[in-house]
Amino acid sequence: MKLYYRPGACSLSSHIVLAWLGLPYELELADTRDPEFRNINYLAAVPVLFTEEMGALYQSSAILRYLSRLPEGAHLGPGPDPIMQCQCDYWLSFFNADVYRAFAPFFNPEKYTTDTSEQAKKAIKGAVPAQILPLLKRMDMHLGSRDYYLEDDRGIVDACAFVYCYWATKVLENGLSDYPNVARHFAEMKADPAVQKVMKIEGLK
């Protein structure tokens, strides 16, 4: 398998899960601004995962679910229980739709206005925290009665959550301090040896 990634981007969750699986894989740093990358993904986005049997796979949620369906990754997914599968799909959708949408204007404010002034971009970025906080509250309430998003075992949803919590530590003035359960989960994930290895490879702190 080969993963195209950007440091600290959504591809981080796929990178973490690949490290958890213990299977051989390659990494390639993607230059999403390079027109040649559009031959790999015309939307110029990561992650992209190449597999021998499936070819190119796109979208973080789909890649995570694929990895959890491998024999080596079954313990990282929801298993055969339809209720747990629904919970898994819910949280992946929550993170990669709702939470991503809340963060996106901070990193690319120019895409959300026709006003090219720095003042306009600053105003857009300044509105982001108000969109993120209720989502963090939802996450914190959920983690108040469990260690991981899908009950007792870490898995693909936890890897996905880690990415957005990492973004929160960079974007929010108080980081995760107002959300103790989210902060606990993030700290535990960050202490995981595989996660530490991945972050070192991507040059993240």
mmCIF file of C-alpha atoms in Angstrom:
data_model
loop_
_atom_site.group_PDB
_atom_site.id
_atom_site.type_symbol
_atom_site.label_atom_id
_atom_site.label_comp_id
_atom_site.label_asym_id
_atom_site.label_seq_id
_atom_site.Cartn_x
_atom_site.Cartn_y
_atom_site.Cartn_z
ATOM 1 C CA MET A 1 0.000 0.000 0.000
ATOM 2 C CA LYS A 2 1.065 3.567 -0.646
ATOM 3 C CA LEU A 3 -0.316 6.612 1.139
ATOM 4 C CA TYR A 4 -0.144 10.119 -0.263
ATOM 5 C CA TYR A 5 -0.186 12.535 2.657
ATOM 6 C CA ARG A 6 0.375 16.080 3.882
ATOM 7 C CA PRO A 7 1.791 16.685 7.373
ATOM 8 C CA GLY A 8 -1.011 17.151 9.899
ATOM 9 C CA ALA A 9 -3.745 16.978 7.259
ATOM 10 C CA CYS A 10 -6.714 14.601 7.215
ATOM 11 C CA SER A 11 -4.335 11.951 5.917
ATOM 12 C CA LEU A 12 -2.841 11.777 9.420
ATOM 13 C CA SER A 13 -5.631 9.452 10.562
ATOM 14 C CA SER A 14 -4.947 6.975 7.740
ATOM 15 C CA HIS A 15 -1.231 7.174 8.511
ATOM 16 C CA ILE A 16 -1.899 6.310 12.172
ATOM 17 C CA VAL A 17 -4.107 3.352 11.299
ATOM 18 C CA LEU A 18 -1.532 2.020 8.837
ATOM 19 C CA ALA A 19 1.044 2.183 11.636
ATOM 20 C CA TRP A 20 -1.323 0.316 13.955
ATOM 21 C CA LEU A 21 -1.857 -2.444 11.390
ATOM 22 C CA GLY A 22 1.810 -3.330 11.227
ATOM 23 C CA LEU A 23 1.601 -4.023 7.489
ATOM 24 C CA PRO A 24 4.246 -2.732 5.057
ATOM 25 C CA TYR A 25 3.327 0.534 3.360
ATOM 26 C CA GLU A 26 4.952 3.382 1.498
ATOM 27 C CA LEU A 27 4.553 7.099 2.067
ATOM 28 C CA GLU A 28 4.730 9.892 -0.450
ATOM 29 C CA LEU A 29 4.499 13.549 0.458
ATOM 30 C CA ALA A 30 1.907 15.062 -1.846
ATOM 31 C CA ASP A 31 2.290 18.472 -3.408
ATOM 32 C CA THR A 32 -1.404 19.226 -3.844
ATOM 33 C CA ARG A 33 -0.561 22.423 -5.759
ATOM 34 C CA ASP A 34 1.376 20.508 -8.401
ATOM 35 C CA PRO A 35 -0.764 19.974 -11.533
ATOM 36 C CA GLU A 36 0.751 16.499 -11.776
ATOM 37 C CA PHE A 37 -0.934 15.539 -8.529
ATOM 38 C CA ARG A 38 -4.288 16.064 -10.221
ATOM 39 C CA ASN A 39 -3.495 12.954 -12.234
ATOM 40 C CA ILE A 40 -3.639 11.108 -8.911
ATOM 41 C CA ASN A 41 -6.589 13.006 -7.445
ATOM 42 C CA TYR A 42 -8.230 15.644 -9.602
ATOM 43 C CA LEU A 43 -9.613 17.276 -6.452
ATOM 44 C CA ALA A 44 -6.018 17.877 -5.303
ATOM 45 C CA ALA A 45 -6.651 16.521 -1.813
ATOM 46 C CA VAL A 46 -5.202 13.926 0.527
ATOM 47 C CA PRO A 47 -5.372 11.193 1.611
ATOM 48 C CA VAL A 48 -5.046 8.922 -1.381
ATOM 49 C CA LEU A 49 -4.286 5.270 -0.720
ATOM 50 C CA PHE A 50 -3.082 2.962 -3.476
ATOM 51 C CA THR A 51 -3.698 -0.749 -3.020
ATOM 52 C CA GLU A 52 -2.885 -3.637 -5.331
ATOM 53 C CA GLU A 53 -6.403 -5.043 -5.334
ATOM 54 C CA MET A 54 -8.446 -1.808 -5.329
ATOM 55 C CA GLY A 55 -6.231 0.748 -7.035
ATOM 56 C CA ALA A 56 -6.624 4.326 -5.756
ATOM 57 C CA LEU A 57 -8.911 4.973 -2.800
ATOM 58 C CA TYR A 58 -10.076 8.479 -1.867
ATOM 59 C CA GLN A 59 -11.737 10.221 1.084
ATOM 60 C CA SER A 60 -10.565 9.716 4.641
ATOM 61 C CA SER A 61 -13.711 7.962 5.872
ATOM 62 C CA ALA A 62 -13.690 5.454 3.027
ATOM 63 C CA ILE A 63 -9.992 4.697 3.489
ATOM 64 C CA LEU A 64 -10.387 4.191 7.236
ATOM 65 C CA ARG A 65 -13.316 1.820 6.710
ATOM 66 C CA TYR A 66 -11.317 -0.089 4.081
ATOM 67 C CA LEU A 67 -8.393 -0.523 6.479
ATOM 68 C CA SER A 68 -10.723 -1.732 9.233
ATOM 69 C CA ARG A 69 -12.118 -4.369 6.877
ATOM 70 C CA LEU A 70 -8.704 -5.934 6.325
ATOM 71 C CA PRO A 71 -8.080 -9.042 8.459
ATOM 72 C CA GLU A 72 -5.306 -7.181 10.287
ATOM 73 C CA GLY A 73 -7.566 -4.198 10.925
ATOM 74 C CA ALA A 74 -10.756 -5.895 12.041
ATOM 75 C CA HIS A 75 -10.091 -5.022 15.691
ATOM 76 C CA LEU A 76 -10.007 -1.323 14.757
ATOM 77 C CA GLY A 77 -13.482 -1.250 13.229
ATOM 78 C CA PRO A 78 -17.034 -1.617 14.496
ATOM 79 C CA GLY A 79 -17.318 -5.348 13.881
ATOM 80 C CA PRO A 80 -20.463 -7.066 12.544
ATOM 81 C CA ASP A 81 -22.948 -5.471 14.970
ATOM 82 C CA PRO A 82 -25.231 -3.158 12.902
ATOM 83 C CA ILE A 83 -25.589 -0.742 15.818
ATOM 84 C CA MET A 84 -21.825 -0.393 16.198
ATOM 85 C CA GLN A 85 -21.475 -0.010 12.441
ATOM 86 C CA CYS A 86 -24.007 2.817 12.560
ATOM 87 C CA GLN A 87 -22.102 4.455 15.422
ATOM 88 C CA CYS A 88 -18.867 4.168 13.471
ATOM 89 C CA ASP A 89 -20.414 5.714 10.370
ATOM 90 C CA TYR A 90 -21.987 8.454 12.477
ATOM 91 C CA TRP A 91 -18.700 9.512 14.058
ATOM 92 C CA LEU A 92 -16.722 9.339 10.831
ATOM 93 C CA SER A 93 -19.372 11.525 9.209
ATOM 94 C CA PHE A 94 -19.399 13.863 12.206
ATOM 95 C CA PHE A 95 -15.651 14.399 12.037
ATOM 96 C CA ASN A 96 -15.088 14.468 8.296
ATOM 97 C CA ALA A 97 -18.170 16.558 7.550
ATOM 98 C CA ASP A 98 -19.258 18.688 10.519
ATOM 99 C CA VAL A 99 -15.918 19.159 12.257
ATOM 100 C CA TYR A 100 -13.894 19.489 9.079
ATOM 101 C CA ARG A 101 -16.353 22.073 7.734
ATOM 102 C CA ALA A 102 -15.987 24.102 10.931
ATOM 103 C CA PHE A 103 -12.182 24.149 10.742
ATOM 104 C CA ALA A 104 -11.732 24.602 6.997
ATOM 105 C CA PRO A 105 -12.214 28.410 6.847
ATOM 106 C CA PHE A 106 -9.343 28.876 9.312
ATOM 107 C CA PHE A 107 -6.828 27.203 7.017
ATOM 108 C CA ASN A 108 -8.163 28.520 3.710
ATOM 109 C CA PRO A 109 -10.115 31.727 4.426
ATOM 110 C CA GLU A 110 -9.627 32.949 0.850
ATOM 111 C CA LYS A 111 -12.010 30.220 -0.340
ATOM 112 C CA TYR A 112 -14.869 31.681 1.713
ATOM 113 C CA THR A 113 -14.945 35.245 0.451
ATOM 114 C CA THR A 114 -14.553 37.267 -2.712
ATOM 115 C CA ASP A 115 -12.941 40.017 -0.638
ATOM 116 C CA THR A 116 -9.174 39.579 -1.006
ATOM 117 C CA SER A 117 -8.241 41.937 1.840
ATOM 118 C CA GLU A 118 -6.379 40.671 4.884
ATOM 119 C CA GLN A 119 -9.114 42.144 7.061
ATOM 120 C CA ALA A 120 -11.706 39.900 5.420
ATOM 121 C CA LYS A 121 -9.544 36.810 5.849
ATOM 122 C CA LYS A 122 -8.912 37.704 9.494
ATOM 123 C CA ALA A 123 -12.649 38.073 10.124
ATOM 124 C CA ILE A 124 -13.343 34.656 8.618
ATOM 125 C CA LYS A 125 -10.655 32.996 10.722
ATOM 126 C CA GLY A 126 -11.950 34.802 13.803
ATOM 127 C CA ALA A 127 -15.384 33.231 13.352
ATOM 128 C CA VAL A 128 -14.046 29.661 13.396
ATOM 129 C CA PRO A 129 -13.837 29.031 17.181
ATOM 130 C CA ALA A 130 -17.551 29.687 17.669
ATOM 131 C CA GLN A 131 -18.263 26.940 15.138
ATOM 132 C CA ILE A 132 -15.885 24.460 16.751
ATOM 133 C CA LEU A 133 -16.828 24.783 20.427
ATOM 134 C CA PRO A 134 -20.268 23.107 20.309
ATOM 135 C CA LEU A 135 -18.749 20.215 18.382
ATOM 136 C CA LEU A 136 -16.081 19.767 21.054
ATOM 137 C CA LYS A 137 -18.815 19.819 23.667
ATOM 138 C CA ARG A 138 -20.599 16.990 21.843
ATOM 139 C CA MET A 139 -17.355 14.994 21.783
ATOM 140 C CA ASP A 140 -16.675 15.702 25.453
ATOM 141 C CA MET A 141 -20.125 14.508 26.507
ATOM 142 C CA HIS A 142 -19.695 11.292 24.555
ATOM 143 C CA LEU A 143 -16.294 10.541 26.071
ATOM 144 C CA GLY A 144 -17.566 11.236 29.587
ATOM 145 C CA SER A 145 -18.704 7.625 29.957
ATOM 146 C CA ARG A 146 -16.149 5.755 27.841
ATOM 147 C CA ASP A 147 -12.457 5.673 26.986
ATOM 148 C CA TYR A 148 -12.860 5.484 23.219
ATOM 149 C CA TYR A 149 -15.470 6.520 20.700
ATOM 150 C CA LEU A 150 -16.637 2.981 20.018
ATOM 151 C CA GLU A 151 -16.877 1.790 23.616
ATOM 152 C CA ASP A 152 -13.900 -0.148 25.007
ATOM 153 C CA ASP A 153 -11.347 -0.371 22.212
ATOM 154 C CA ARG A 154 -9.431 2.205 20.227
ATOM 155 C CA GLY A 155 -9.999 2.162 16.510
ATOM 156 C CA ILE A 156 -10.364 4.110 13.316
ATOM 157 C CA VAL A 157 -12.718 6.665 14.864
ATOM 158 C CA ASP A 158 -10.157 7.512 17.528
ATOM 159 C CA ALA A 159 -7.484 8.050 14.881
ATOM 160 C CA CYS A 160 -9.889 10.330 13.036
ATOM 161 C CA ALA A 161 -10.745 12.285 16.187
ATOM 162 C CA PHE A 162 -7.061 12.751 16.973
ATOM 163 C CA VAL A 163 -6.496 14.781 13.812
ATOM 164 C CA TYR A 164 -9.179 17.342 14.622
ATOM 165 C CA CYS A 165 -8.148 17.569 18.250
ATOM 166 C CA TYR A 166 -4.613 18.247 17.046
ATOM 167 C CA TRP A 167 -5.996 21.064 14.901
ATOM 168 C CA ALA A 168 -7.901 22.404 17.914
ATOM 169 C CA THR A 169 -4.678 22.672 19.918
ATOM 170 C CA LYS A 170 -3.303 24.899 17.159
ATOM 171 C CA VAL A 171 -6.404 26.971 16.454
ATOM 172 C CA LEU A 172 -8.149 27.554 19.791
ATOM 173 C CA GLU A 173 -6.672 29.926 22.349
ATOM 174 C CA ASN A 174 -7.394 27.520 25.216
ATOM 175 C CA GLY A 175 -6.764 24.386 23.207
ATOM 176 C CA LEU A 176 -8.701 21.478 24.719
ATOM 177 C CA SER A 177 -8.510 22.676 28.323
ATOM 178 C CA ASP A 178 -12.244 23.359 28.549
ATOM 179 C CA TYR A 179 -13.054 19.806 27.447
ATOM 180 C CA PRO A 180 -11.415 17.425 29.944
ATOM 181 C CA ASN A 181 -12.654 14.191 28.403
ATOM 182 C CA VAL A 182 -11.524 15.205 24.935
ATOM 183 C CA ALA A 183 -8.195 16.344 26.386
ATOM 184 C CA ARG A 184 -7.759 12.994 28.173
ATOM 185 C CA HIS A 185 -8.452 11.058 24.986
ATOM 186 C CA PHE A 186 -6.108 13.260 22.972
ATOM 187 C CA ALA A 187 -3.299 12.875 25.532
ATOM 188 C CA GLU A 188 -3.692 9.091 25.566
ATOM 189 C CA MET A 189 -3.610 8.937 21.798
ATOM 190 C CA LYS A 190 -0.593 11.217 21.640
ATOM 191 C CA ALA A 191 1.247 8.935 24.059
ATOM 192 C CA ASP A 192 0.666 5.889 21.850
ATOM 193 C CA PRO A 193 4.031 4.692 20.432
ATOM 194 C CA ALA A 194 2.678 4.291 16.896
ATOM 195 C CA VAL A 195 1.127 7.762 16.979
ATOM 196 C CA GLN A 196 4.388 9.229 18.241
ATOM 197 C CA LYS A 197 6.267 7.520 15.408
ATOM 198 C CA VAL A 198 3.842 8.857 12.822
ATOM 199 C CA MET A 199 3.999 12.384 14.219
ATOM 200 C CA LYS A 200 7.797 12.277 14.125
ATOM 201 C CA ILE A 201 7.730 11.175 10.483
ATOM 202 C CA GLU A 202 5.347 14.034 9.627
ATOM 203 C CA GLY A 203 7.345 16.550 11.667
ATOM 204 C CA LEU A 204 4.505 17.327 14.071
ATOM 205 C CA LYS A 205 4.661 18.371 17.725
#
